[in-house]
């Protein structure tokens, strides 16, 4: 089905969010992303662009890392690292993708999360290249399906921001949230710990208790 030319990117008939990002993310760009989810395969899908950026500030719109440790799977996993329902080929390369993603995060990414659930609902991708801004806002999370780069994509509703003033102000809006210590906290170490568990050969019980120890140690020090 032919794509309709539009400022809407719905991963269906009006363009893919991932294609927008592939076009706009240029070498040495600075990125700001707001998303409820982050997955290693979204990183893999945009690897060529993301490895060459200057820096990314990634803000989780849900404080879900501790929830993702729930052994009984009774809590919705806002903080997920691996896309669900992936074909076998991607599952087999998971360790290498996780390792590569972790190396990238260590060198080029800062990660924070809002502290309060059900507070920040928007999704945003903002690109700043030497003061030239590009932005898209809407419903797409940083997952393969959310970006429209999977085999069966979500139908999303995102709008490319065309007004120069609004694109710049979105960058300002992001910084206001990002720098508010009452609203957000740093979770980069937690993300790296989880990724480390994906590419190390550890039994599930070891992973679970090691992660819990790390979380409790953080709050006790």
CSV table of C-alpha atoms in Angstrom, one decimal:
chain,number,residue,atom,x,y,z
A,1,UNK,CA,0.0,0.0,0.0
A,2,UNK,CA,1.5,3.4,-1.0
A,3,UNK,CA,2.6,5.8,1.7
A,4,UNK,CA,0.8,9.1,2.0
A,5,UNK,CA,3.0,12.2,2.2
A,6,UNK,CA,2.2,13.7,5.6
A,7,UNK,CA,3.7,15.2,8.7
A,8,UNK,CA,2.0,12.3,10.6
A,9,UNK,CA,4.1,9.2,11.1
A,10,UNK,CA,1.9,6.3,12.1
A,11,UNK,CA,4.0,3.3,10.9
A,12,UNK,CA,1.1,2.4,8.7
A,13,UNK,CA,0.2,4.6,5.7
A,14,UNK,CA,1.8,7.8,6.7
A,15,UNK,CA,5.5,7.0,7.2
A,16,UNK,CA,7.6,5.3,9.8
A,17,UNK,CA,9.0,6.9,12.9
A,18,UNK,CA,12.2,4.9,12.4
A,19,UNK,CA,12.7,6.3,8.9
A,20,UNK,CA,12.3,9.8,10.2
A,21,UNK,CA,15.0,9.2,12.8
A,22,UNK,CA,17.3,7.6,10.3
A,23,UNK,CA,17.1,10.7,8.1
A,24,UNK,CA,17.4,13.2,10.9
A,25,UNK,CA,20.0,11.7,13.2
A,26,UNK,CA,23.3,12.8,11.7
A,27,UNK,CA,26.9,12.5,12.8
A,28,UNK,CA,27.7,14.4,16.0
A,29,UNK,CA,24.0,15.2,16.7
A,30,UNK,CA,22.7,15.6,20.3
A,31,UNK,CA,19.5,13.6,21.0
A,32,UNK,CA,16.8,13.9,23.6
A,33,UNK,CA,14.3,11.1,23.9
A,34,UNK,CA,11.2,10.6,26.2
A,35,UNK,CA,9.8,7.0,26.1
A,36,UNK,CA,8.3,4.5,28.5
A,37,UNK,CA,10.3,1.7,27.0
A,38,UNK,CA,13.8,1.1,25.8
A,39,UNK,CA,14.9,-2.0,24.0
A,40,UNK,CA,18.2,-3.2,22.7
A,41,UNK,CA,16.7,-4.1,19.3
A,42,UNK,CA,15.5,-0.6,18.8
A,43,UNK,CA,19.2,0.4,19.3
A,44,UNK,CA,20.2,-2.3,16.8
A,45,UNK,CA,17.7,-1.0,14.2
A,46,UNK,CA,19.2,2.5,14.5
A,47,UNK,CA,22.8,1.4,15.2
A,48,UNK,CA,24.4,3.1,12.2
A,49,UNK,CA,23.0,6.4,13.2
A,50,UNK,CA,23.3,6.1,17.0
A,51,UNK,CA,26.9,5.1,17.1
A,52,UNK,CA,27.9,8.3,15.5
A,53,UNK,CA,26.0,10.8,17.6
A,54,UNK,CA,27.6,13.1,20.1
A,55,UNK,CA,25.3,12.4,23.0
A,56,UNK,CA,21.9,11.1,24.0
A,57,UNK,CA,19.8,12.0,27.1
A,58,UNK,CA,17.2,9.3,27.5
A,59,UNK,CA,14.3,9.9,29.9
A,60,UNK,CA,12.0,7.1,31.0
A,61,UNK,CA,8.4,8.3,31.4
A,62,UNK,CA,7.7,5.6,33.9
A,63,UNK,CA,9.8,4.6,37.0
A,64,UNK,CA,9.6,0.9,36.0
A,65,UNK,CA,12.9,-0.8,36.6
A,66,UNK,CA,12.2,-2.2,40.1
A,67,UNK,CA,8.8,-3.3,38.8
A,68,UNK,CA,10.5,-5.3,36.1
A,69,UNK,CA,12.1,-7.4,38.8
A,70,UNK,CA,8.8,-8.8,40.0
A,71,UNK,CA,9.3,-12.6,39.9
A,72,UNK,CA,5.6,-13.4,39.7
A,73,UNK,CA,5.2,-11.1,36.6
A,74,UNK,CA,2.2,-9.4,38.3
A,75,UNK,CA,3.4,-5.9,37.5
A,76,UNK,CA,3.4,-4.4,34.0
A,77,UNK,CA,7.0,-4.1,32.7
A,78,UNK,CA,7.4,-0.5,31.7
A,79,UNK,CA,11.2,-0.8,31.8
A,80,UNK,CA,11.8,-3.5,29.3
A,81,UNK,CA,15.1,-4.1,27.5
A,82,UNK,CA,14.2,-6.9,25.0
A,83,UNK,CA,11.4,-6.7,22.5
A,84,UNK,CA,8.7,-9.4,22.8
A,85,UNK,CA,7.8,-11.9,20.1
A,86,UNK,CA,11.0,-11.6,18.2
A,87,UNK,CA,12.1,-14.2,15.6
A,88,UNK,CA,14.6,-16.8,16.6
A,89,UNK,CA,17.5,-15.2,14.7
A,90,UNK,CA,17.3,-12.0,16.8
A,91,UNK,CA,17.1,-14.1,20.0
A,92,UNK,CA,20.3,-15.9,19.1
A,93,UNK,CA,22.2,-12.6,18.7
A,94,UNK,CA,20.8,-11.1,21.9
A,95,UNK,CA,24.1,-11.3,23.9
A,96,UNK,CA,26.1,-9.4,21.3
A,97,UNK,CA,23.5,-6.7,20.8
A,98,UNK,CA,23.2,-6.2,24.5
A,99,UNK,CA,27.0,-6.0,24.8
A,100,UNK,CA,27.2,-3.4,22.0
A,101,UNK,CA,24.4,-1.4,23.4
A,102,UNK,CA,26.0,-1.3,26.8
A,103,UNK,CA,29.3,0.0,25.3
A,104,UNK,CA,27.4,2.7,23.5
A,105,UNK,CA,25.5,3.7,26.6
A,106,UNK,CA,28.7,3.9,28.7
A,107,UNK,CA,30.3,6.3,26.2
A,108,UNK,CA,27.5,8.4,24.8
A,109,UNK,CA,24.2,8.1,26.8
A,110,UNK,CA,22.8,9.5,30.1
A,111,UNK,CA,19.6,7.9,31.4
A,112,UNK,CA,17.1,9.2,33.9
A,113,UNK,CA,13.6,8.3,34.9
A,114,UNK,CA,10.7,10.2,36.4
A,115,UNK,CA,10.1,9.1,40.0
A,116,UNK,CA,6.3,9.1,39.9
A,117,UNK,CA,4.1,6.7,38.0
A,118,UNK,CA,1.4,8.0,35.6
A,119,UNK,CA,2.9,11.5,35.5
A,120,UNK,CA,4.7,11.8,32.2
A,121,UNK,CA,2.7,10.4,29.2
A,122,UNK,CA,4.2,12.0,26.2
A,123,UNK,CA,6.8,10.5,23.8
A,124,UNK,CA,9.4,12.7,22.1
A,125,UNK,CA,12.4,12.4,19.8
A,126,UNK,CA,14.4,15.6,19.5
A,127,UNK,CA,17.5,16.1,17.4
A,128,UNK,CA,19.9,19.0,17.8
A,129,UNK,CA,22.7,19.3,15.2
A,130,UNK,CA,24.7,22.5,15.7
A,131,UNK,CA,21.6,24.4,16.7
A,132,UNK,CA,19.4,23.0,14.0
A,133,UNK,CA,16.5,21.2,15.6
A,134,UNK,CA,14.2,18.4,14.4
A,135,UNK,CA,11.4,16.9,16.5
A,136,UNK,CA,8.7,14.3,16.4
A,137,UNK,CA,6.1,13.8,19.2
A,138,UNK,CA,3.3,11.4,19.8
A,139,UNK,CA,2.8,7.8,20.9
A,140,UNK,CA,5.9,5.8,19.8
A,141,UNK,CA,8.1,4.2,22.3
A,142,UNK,CA,11.7,3.3,21.7
A,143,UNK,CA,11.0,-0.3,20.6
A,144,UNK,CA,11.2,-2.0,17.2
A,145,UNK,CA,7.4,-2.0,16.7
A,146,UNK,CA,7.0,1.5,18.1
A,147,UNK,CA,9.5,2.8,15.6
A,148,UNK,CA,7.9,1.0,12.8
A,149,UNK,CA,10.9,-1.1,12.0
A,150,UNK,CA,9.5,-4.6,12.8
A,151,UNK,CA,7.6,-7.1,10.8
A,152,UNK,CA,4.3,-6.4,12.5
A,153,UNK,CA,4.4,-2.7,13.6
A,154,UNK,CA,2.1,-0.8,16.0
A,155,UNK,CA,-0.1,1.8,14.4
A,156,UNK,CA,1.0,4.9,16.2
A,157,UNK,CA,0.1,8.6,16.0
A,158,UNK,CA,3.1,10.9,15.9
A,159,UNK,CA,3.5,14.3,14.4
A,160,UNK,CA,6.6,15.9,13.0
A,161,UNK,CA,7.0,19.4,14.4
A,162,UNK,CA,7.6,21.8,11.6
A,163,UNK,CA,7.6,25.2,13.4
A,164,UNK,CA,11.2,26.2,14.2
A,165,UNK,CA,10.1,28.0,17.4
A,166,UNK,CA,8.3,24.9,18.7
A,167,UNK,CA,11.1,22.6,17.8
A,168,UNK,CA,13.5,24.7,19.8
A,169,UNK,CA,11.1,25.0,22.7
A,170,UNK,CA,10.7,21.2,22.9
A,171,UNK,CA,14.4,21.1,23.6
A,172,UNK,CA,13.9,23.6,26.4
A,173,UNK,CA,10.9,21.7,27.7
A,174,UNK,CA,13.0,18.5,27.9
A,175,UNK,CA,15.8,20.2,29.7
A,176,UNK,CA,13.4,21.6,32.3
A,177,UNK,CA,12.2,18.1,33.2
A,178,UNK,CA,15.6,16.5,32.8
A,179,UNK,CA,17.2,18.9,35.3
A,180,UNK,CA,14.5,18.8,37.9
A,181,UNK,CA,15.8,16.6,40.7
A,182,UNK,CA,12.5,16.5,42.4
A,183,UNK,CA,10.9,14.8,39.4
A,184,UNK,CA,13.7,12.6,38.0
A,185,UNK,CA,16.6,10.4,39.1
A,186,UNK,CA,19.6,8.8,37.4
A,187,UNK,CA,19.1,5.1,36.4
A,188,UNK,CA,22.0,4.6,34.0
A,189,UNK,CA,23.8,2.2,36.3
A,190,UNK,CA,20.6,0.1,36.7
A,191,UNK,CA,20.2,-0.1,32.9
A,192,UNK,CA,23.9,-1.1,32.5
A,193,UNK,CA,23.5,-3.8,35.2
A,194,UNK,CA,20.5,-5.3,33.4
A,195,UNK,CA,22.3,-5.3,30.1
A,196,UNK,CA,25.3,-7.0,31.7
A,197,UNK,CA,23.0,-9.7,32.8
A,198,UNK,CA,21.8,-10.3,29.3
A,199,UNK,CA,25.3,-10.9,27.9
A,200,UNK,CA,26.7,-12.9,30.8
A,201,UNK,CA,26.1,-16.6,31.3
A,202,UNK,CA,24.3,-16.5,34.6
A,203,UNK,CA,21.3,-18.5,35.9
A,204,UNK,CA,18.1,-16.6,36.4
A,205,UNK,CA,18.3,-16.9,40.2
A,206,UNK,CA,21.7,-15.3,40.2
A,207,UNK,CA,20.6,-12.5,38.0
A,208,UNK,CA,17.5,-11.7,40.1
A,209,UNK,CA,19.3,-11.7,43.5
A,210,UNK,CA,22.3,-9.8,42.2
A,211,UNK,CA,20.1,-7.1,40.8
A,212,UNK,CA,18.1,-6.9,44.0
A,213,UNK,CA,21.3,-6.5,46.0
A,214,UNK,CA,22.4,-3.6,43.7
A,215,UNK,CA,19.0,-1.9,44.2
A,216,UNK,CA,19.1,-2.2,48.0
A,217,UNK,CA,22.7,-1.2,48.2
A,218,UNK,CA,21.8,2.0,46.3
A,219,UNK,CA,19.1,3.0,48.8
A,220,UNK,CA,21.2,2.1,51.9
A,221,UNK,CA,24.3,4.2,50.9
